[in-house]
mmCIF file of N, CA, C and O in Angstrom:
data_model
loop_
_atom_site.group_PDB
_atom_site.id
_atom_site.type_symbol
_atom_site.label_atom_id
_atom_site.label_comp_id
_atom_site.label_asym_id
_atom_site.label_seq_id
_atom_site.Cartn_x
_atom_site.Cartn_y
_atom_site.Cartn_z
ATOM 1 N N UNK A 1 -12.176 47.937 -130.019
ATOM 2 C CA UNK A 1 -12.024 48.727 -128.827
ATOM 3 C C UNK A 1 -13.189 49.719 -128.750
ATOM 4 O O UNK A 1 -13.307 50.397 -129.771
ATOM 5 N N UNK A 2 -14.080 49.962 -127.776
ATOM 6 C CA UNK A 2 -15.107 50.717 -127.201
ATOM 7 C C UNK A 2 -14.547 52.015 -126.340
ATOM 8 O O UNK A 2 -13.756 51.812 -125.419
ATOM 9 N N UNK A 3 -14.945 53.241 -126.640
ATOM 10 C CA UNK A 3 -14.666 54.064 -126.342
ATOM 11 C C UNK A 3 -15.837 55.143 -125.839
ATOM 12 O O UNK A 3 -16.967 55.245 -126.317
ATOM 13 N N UNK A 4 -15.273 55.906 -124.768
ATOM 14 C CA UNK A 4 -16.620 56.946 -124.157
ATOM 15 C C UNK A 4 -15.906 58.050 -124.301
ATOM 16 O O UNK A 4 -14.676 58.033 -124.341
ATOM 17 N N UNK A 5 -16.815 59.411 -124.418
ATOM 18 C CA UNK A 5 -16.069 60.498 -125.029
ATOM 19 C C UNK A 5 -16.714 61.463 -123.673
ATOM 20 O O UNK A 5 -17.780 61.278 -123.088
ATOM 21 N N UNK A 6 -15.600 62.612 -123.395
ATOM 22 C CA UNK A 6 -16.508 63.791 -122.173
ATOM 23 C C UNK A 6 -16.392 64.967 -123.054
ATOM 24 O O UNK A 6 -15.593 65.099 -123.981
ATOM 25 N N UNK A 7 -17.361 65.878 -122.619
ATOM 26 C CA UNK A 7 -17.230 67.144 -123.372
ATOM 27 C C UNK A 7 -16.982 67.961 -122.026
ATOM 28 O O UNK A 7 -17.865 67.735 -121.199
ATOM 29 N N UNK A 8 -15.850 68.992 -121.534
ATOM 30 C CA UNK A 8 -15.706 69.485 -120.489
ATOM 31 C C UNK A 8 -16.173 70.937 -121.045
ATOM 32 O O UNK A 8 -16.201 71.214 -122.244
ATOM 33 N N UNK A 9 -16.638 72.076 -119.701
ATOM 34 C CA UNK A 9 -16.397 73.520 -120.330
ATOM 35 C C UNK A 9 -15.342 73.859 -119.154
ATOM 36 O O UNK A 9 -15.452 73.594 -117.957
ATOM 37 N N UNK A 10 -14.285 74.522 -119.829
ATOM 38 C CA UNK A 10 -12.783 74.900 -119.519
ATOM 39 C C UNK A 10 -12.858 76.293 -119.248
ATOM 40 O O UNK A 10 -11.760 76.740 -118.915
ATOM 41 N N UNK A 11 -13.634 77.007 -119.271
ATOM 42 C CA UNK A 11 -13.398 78.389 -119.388
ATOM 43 C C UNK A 11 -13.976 79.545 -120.744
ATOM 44 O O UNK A 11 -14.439 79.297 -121.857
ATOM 45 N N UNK A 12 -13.697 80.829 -120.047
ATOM 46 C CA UNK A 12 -13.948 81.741 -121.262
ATOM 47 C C UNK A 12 -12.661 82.858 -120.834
ATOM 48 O O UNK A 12 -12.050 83.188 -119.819
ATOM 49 N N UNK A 13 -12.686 83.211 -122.355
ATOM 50 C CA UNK A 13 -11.295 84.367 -122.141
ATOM 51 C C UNK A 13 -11.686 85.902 -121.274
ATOM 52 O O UNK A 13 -12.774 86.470 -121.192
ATOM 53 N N UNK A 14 -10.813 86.153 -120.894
ATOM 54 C CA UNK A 14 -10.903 87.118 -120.074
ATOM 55 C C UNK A 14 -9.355 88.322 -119.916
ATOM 56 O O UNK A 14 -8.183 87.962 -119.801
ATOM 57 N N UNK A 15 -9.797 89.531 -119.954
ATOM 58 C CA UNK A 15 -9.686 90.364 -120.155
ATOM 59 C C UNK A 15 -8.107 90.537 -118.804
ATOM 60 O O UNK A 15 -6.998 91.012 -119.046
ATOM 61 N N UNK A 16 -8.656 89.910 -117.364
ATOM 62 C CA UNK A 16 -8.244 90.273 -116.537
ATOM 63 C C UNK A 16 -7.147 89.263 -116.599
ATOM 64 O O UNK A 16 -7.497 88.171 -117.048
ATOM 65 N N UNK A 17 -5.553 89.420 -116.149
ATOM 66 C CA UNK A 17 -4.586 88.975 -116.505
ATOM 67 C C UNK A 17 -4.640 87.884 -115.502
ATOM 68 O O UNK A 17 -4.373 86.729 -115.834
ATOM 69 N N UNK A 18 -5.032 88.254 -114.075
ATOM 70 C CA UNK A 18 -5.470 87.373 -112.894
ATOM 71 C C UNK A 18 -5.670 86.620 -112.837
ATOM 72 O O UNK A 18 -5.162 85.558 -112.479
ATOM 73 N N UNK A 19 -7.026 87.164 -113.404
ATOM 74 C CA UNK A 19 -8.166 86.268 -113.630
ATOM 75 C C UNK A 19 -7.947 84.793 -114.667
ATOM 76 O O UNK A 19 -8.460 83.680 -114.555
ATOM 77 N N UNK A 20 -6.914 85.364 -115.742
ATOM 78 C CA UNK A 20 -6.644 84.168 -116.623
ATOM 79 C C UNK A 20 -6.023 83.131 -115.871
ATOM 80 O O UNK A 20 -6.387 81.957 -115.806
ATOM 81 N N UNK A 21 -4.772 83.825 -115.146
ATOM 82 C CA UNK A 21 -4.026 82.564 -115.075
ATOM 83 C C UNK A 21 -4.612 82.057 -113.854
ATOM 84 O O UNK A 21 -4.052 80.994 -113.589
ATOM 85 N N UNK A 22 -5.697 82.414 -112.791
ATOM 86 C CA UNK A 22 -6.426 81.987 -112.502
ATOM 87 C C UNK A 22 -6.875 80.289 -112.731
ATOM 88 O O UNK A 22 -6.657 79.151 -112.314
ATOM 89 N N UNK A 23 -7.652 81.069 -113.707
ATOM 90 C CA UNK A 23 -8.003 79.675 -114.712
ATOM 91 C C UNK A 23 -7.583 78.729 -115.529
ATOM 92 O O UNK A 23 -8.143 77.699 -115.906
ATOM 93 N N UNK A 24 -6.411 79.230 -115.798
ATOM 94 C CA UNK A 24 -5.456 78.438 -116.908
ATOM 95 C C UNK A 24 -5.034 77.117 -115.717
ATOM 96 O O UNK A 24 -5.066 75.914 -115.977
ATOM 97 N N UNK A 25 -4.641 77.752 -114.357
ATOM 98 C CA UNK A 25 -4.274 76.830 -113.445
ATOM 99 C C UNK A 25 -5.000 75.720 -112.889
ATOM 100 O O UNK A 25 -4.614 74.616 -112.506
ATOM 101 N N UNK A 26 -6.510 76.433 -112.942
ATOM 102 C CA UNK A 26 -7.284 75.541 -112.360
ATOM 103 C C UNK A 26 -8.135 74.023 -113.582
ATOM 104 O O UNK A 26 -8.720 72.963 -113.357
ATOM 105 N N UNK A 27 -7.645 74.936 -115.044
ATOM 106 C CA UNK A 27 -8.482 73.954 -115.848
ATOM 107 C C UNK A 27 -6.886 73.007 -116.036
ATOM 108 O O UNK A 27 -7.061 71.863 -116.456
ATOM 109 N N UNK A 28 -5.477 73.390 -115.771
ATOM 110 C CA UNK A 28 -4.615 72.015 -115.452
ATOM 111 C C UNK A 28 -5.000 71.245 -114.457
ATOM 112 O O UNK A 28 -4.845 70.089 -114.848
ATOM 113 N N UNK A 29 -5.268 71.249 -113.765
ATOM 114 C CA UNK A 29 -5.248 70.523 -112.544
ATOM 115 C C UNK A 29 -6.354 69.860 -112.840
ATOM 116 O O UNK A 29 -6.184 68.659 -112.626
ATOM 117 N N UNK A 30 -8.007 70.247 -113.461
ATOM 118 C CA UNK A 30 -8.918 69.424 -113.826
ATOM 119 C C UNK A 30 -8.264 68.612 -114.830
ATOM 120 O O UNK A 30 -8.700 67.461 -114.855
ATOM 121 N N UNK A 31 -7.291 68.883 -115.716
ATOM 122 C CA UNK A 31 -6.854 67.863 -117.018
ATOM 123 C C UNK A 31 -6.257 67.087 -116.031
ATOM 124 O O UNK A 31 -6.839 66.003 -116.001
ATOM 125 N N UNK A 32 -5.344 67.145 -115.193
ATOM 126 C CA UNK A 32 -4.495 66.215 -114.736
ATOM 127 C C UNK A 32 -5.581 64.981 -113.804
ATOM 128 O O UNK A 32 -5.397 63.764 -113.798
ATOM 129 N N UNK A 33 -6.808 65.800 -113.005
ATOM 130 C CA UNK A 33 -7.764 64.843 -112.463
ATOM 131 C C UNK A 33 -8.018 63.692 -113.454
ATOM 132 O O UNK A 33 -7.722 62.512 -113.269
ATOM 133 N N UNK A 34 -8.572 64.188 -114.460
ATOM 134 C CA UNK A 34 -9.352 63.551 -115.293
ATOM 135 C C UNK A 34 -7.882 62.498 -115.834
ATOM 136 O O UNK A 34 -7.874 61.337 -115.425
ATOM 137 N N UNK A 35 -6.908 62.900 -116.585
ATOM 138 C CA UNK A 35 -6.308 62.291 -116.816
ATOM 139 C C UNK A 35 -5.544 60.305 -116.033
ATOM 140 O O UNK A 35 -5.074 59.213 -116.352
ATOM 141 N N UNK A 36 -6.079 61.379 -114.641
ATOM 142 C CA UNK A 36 -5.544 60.186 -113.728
ATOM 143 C C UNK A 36 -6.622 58.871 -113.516
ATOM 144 O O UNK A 36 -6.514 57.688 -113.196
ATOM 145 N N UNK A 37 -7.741 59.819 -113.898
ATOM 146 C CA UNK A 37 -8.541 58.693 -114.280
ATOM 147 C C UNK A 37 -9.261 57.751 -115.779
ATOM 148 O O UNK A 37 -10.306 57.156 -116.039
ATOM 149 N N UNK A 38 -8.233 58.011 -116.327
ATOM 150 C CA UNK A 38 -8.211 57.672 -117.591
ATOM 151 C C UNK A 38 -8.262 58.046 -118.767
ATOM 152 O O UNK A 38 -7.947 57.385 -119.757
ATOM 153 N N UNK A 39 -8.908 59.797 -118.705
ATOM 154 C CA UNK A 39 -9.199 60.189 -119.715
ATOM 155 C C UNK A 39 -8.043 61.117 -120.405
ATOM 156 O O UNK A 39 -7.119 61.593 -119.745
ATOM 157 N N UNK A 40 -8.226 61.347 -122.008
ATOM 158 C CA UNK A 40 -6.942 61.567 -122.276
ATOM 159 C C UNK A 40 -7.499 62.659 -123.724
ATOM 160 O O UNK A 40 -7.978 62.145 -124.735
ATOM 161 N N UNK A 41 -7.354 63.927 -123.599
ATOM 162 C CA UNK A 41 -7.415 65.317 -124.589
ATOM 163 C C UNK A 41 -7.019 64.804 -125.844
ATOM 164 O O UNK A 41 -5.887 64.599 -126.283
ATOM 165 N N UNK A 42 -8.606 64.553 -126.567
ATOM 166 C CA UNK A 42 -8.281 64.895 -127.729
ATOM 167 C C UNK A 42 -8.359 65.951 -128.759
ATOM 168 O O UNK A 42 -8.060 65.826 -129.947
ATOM 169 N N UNK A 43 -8.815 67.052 -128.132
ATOM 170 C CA UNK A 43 -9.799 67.813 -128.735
ATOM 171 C C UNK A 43 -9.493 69.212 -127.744
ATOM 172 O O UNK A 43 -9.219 69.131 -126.546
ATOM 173 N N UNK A 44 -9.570 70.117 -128.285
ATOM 174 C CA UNK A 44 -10.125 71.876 -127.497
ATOM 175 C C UNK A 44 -11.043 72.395 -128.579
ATOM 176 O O UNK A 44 -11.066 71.984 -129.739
ATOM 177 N N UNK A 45 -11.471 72.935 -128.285
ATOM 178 C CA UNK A 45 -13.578 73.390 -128.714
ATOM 179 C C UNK A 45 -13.280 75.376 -128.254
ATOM 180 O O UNK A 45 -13.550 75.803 -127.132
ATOM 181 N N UNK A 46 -12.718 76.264 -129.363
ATOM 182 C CA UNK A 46 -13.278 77.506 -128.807
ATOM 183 C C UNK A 46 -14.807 77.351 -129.656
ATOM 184 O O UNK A 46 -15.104 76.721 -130.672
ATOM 185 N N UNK A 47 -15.683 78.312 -128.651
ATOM 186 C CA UNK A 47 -17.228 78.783 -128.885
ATOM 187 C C UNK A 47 -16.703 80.257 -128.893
ATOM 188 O O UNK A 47 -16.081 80.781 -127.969
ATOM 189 N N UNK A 48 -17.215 81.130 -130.651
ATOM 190 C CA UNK A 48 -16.785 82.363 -130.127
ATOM 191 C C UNK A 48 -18.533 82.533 -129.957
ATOM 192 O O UNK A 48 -19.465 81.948 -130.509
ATOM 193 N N UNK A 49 -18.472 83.693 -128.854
ATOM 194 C CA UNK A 49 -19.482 84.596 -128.509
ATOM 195 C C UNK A 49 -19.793 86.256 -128.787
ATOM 196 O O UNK A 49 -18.903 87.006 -129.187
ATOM 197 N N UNK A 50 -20.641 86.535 -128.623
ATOM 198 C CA UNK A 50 -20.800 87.390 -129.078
ATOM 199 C C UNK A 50 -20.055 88.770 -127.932
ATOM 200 O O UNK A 50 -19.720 88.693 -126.750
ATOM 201 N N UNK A 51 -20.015 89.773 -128.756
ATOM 202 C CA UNK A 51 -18.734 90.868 -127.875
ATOM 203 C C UNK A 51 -17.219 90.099 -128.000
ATOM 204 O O UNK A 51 -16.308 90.302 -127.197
ATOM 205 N N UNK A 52 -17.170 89.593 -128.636
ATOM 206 C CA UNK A 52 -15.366 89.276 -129.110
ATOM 207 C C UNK A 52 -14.918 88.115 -127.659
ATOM 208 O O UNK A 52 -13.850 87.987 -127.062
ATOM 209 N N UNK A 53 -16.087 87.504 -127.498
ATOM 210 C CA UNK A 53 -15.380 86.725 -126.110
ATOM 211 C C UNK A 53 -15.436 85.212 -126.736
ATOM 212 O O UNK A 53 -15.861 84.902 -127.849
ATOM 213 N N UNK A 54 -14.916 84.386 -125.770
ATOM 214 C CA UNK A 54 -14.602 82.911 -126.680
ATOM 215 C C UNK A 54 -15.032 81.925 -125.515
ATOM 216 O O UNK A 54 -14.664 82.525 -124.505
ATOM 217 N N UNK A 55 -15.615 80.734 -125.115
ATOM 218 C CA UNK A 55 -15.803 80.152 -124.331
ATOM 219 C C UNK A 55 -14.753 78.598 -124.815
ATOM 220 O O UNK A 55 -14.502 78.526 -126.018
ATOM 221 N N UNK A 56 -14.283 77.634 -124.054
ATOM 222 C CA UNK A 56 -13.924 76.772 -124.462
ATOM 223 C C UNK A 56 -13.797 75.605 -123.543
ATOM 224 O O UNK A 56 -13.482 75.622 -122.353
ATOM 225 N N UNK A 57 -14.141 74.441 -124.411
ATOM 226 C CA UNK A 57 -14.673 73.138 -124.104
ATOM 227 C C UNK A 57 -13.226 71.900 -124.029
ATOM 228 O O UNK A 57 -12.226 72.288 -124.633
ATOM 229 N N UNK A 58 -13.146 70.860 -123.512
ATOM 230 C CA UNK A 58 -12.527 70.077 -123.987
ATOM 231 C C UNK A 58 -13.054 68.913 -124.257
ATOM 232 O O UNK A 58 -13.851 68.511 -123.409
ATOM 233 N N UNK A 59 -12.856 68.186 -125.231
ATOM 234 C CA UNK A 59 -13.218 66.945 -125.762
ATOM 235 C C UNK A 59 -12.082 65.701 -124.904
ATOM 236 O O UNK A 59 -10.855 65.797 -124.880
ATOM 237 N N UNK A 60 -12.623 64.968 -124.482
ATOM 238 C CA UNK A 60 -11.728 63.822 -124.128
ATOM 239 C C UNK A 60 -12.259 62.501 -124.329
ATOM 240 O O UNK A 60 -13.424 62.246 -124.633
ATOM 241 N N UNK A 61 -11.206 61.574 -124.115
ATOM 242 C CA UNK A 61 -12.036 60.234 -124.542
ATOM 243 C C UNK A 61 -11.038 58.942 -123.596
ATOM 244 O O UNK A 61 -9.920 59.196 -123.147
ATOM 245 N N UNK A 62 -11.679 57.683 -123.452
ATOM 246 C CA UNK A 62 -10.825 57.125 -122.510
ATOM 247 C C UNK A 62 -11.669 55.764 -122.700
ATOM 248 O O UNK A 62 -12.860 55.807 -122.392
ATOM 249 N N UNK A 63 -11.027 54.338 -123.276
ATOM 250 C CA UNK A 63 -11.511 53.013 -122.872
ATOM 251 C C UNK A 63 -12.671 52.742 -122.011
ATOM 252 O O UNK A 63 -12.554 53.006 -120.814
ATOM 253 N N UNK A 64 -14.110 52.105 -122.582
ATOM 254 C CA UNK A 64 -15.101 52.293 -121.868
ATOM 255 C C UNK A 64 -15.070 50.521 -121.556
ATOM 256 O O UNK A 64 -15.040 49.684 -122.459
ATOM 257 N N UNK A 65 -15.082 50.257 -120.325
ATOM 258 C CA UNK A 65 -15.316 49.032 -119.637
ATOM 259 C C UNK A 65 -15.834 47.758 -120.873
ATOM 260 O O UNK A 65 -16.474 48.255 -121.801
ATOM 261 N N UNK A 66 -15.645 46.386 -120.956
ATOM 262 C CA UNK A 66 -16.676 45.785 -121.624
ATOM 263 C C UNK A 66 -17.413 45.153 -120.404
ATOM 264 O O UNK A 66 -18.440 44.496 -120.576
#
């Protein structure tokens, strides 16, 4: 079985309570896109940064055509 892998960036943490769930909402709805098209979370990726902030990625992967 052949496989293709995505590296997404999901966001960075944030301070503002809003602002999070903001984003928390909008990076579901990208999982659920992606999902519908095949791809399927294997992976979350925090990047810490510098000043105590964290950026984060998702790894996914999904059956690549033969």
């Amino acid at each position: 079985m052949v496989w293709e892998y995505k590296i997404i960036f999901v966001g960075m943490e944030s301070e503002d309570e809003d602002e999070y769930e903001t984003r928390l909402h909008e990076g579901v709805h990208l999982l659920n896109e992606l999902g519908s098209e095949g791809w399927e979370l294997i992976n979350y990726l925090p990047h810490h940064m510098t000043g105590n902030r964290t950026k984060y990625h998702a790894v996914l992967k999904r059956h690549r055509p033969a």
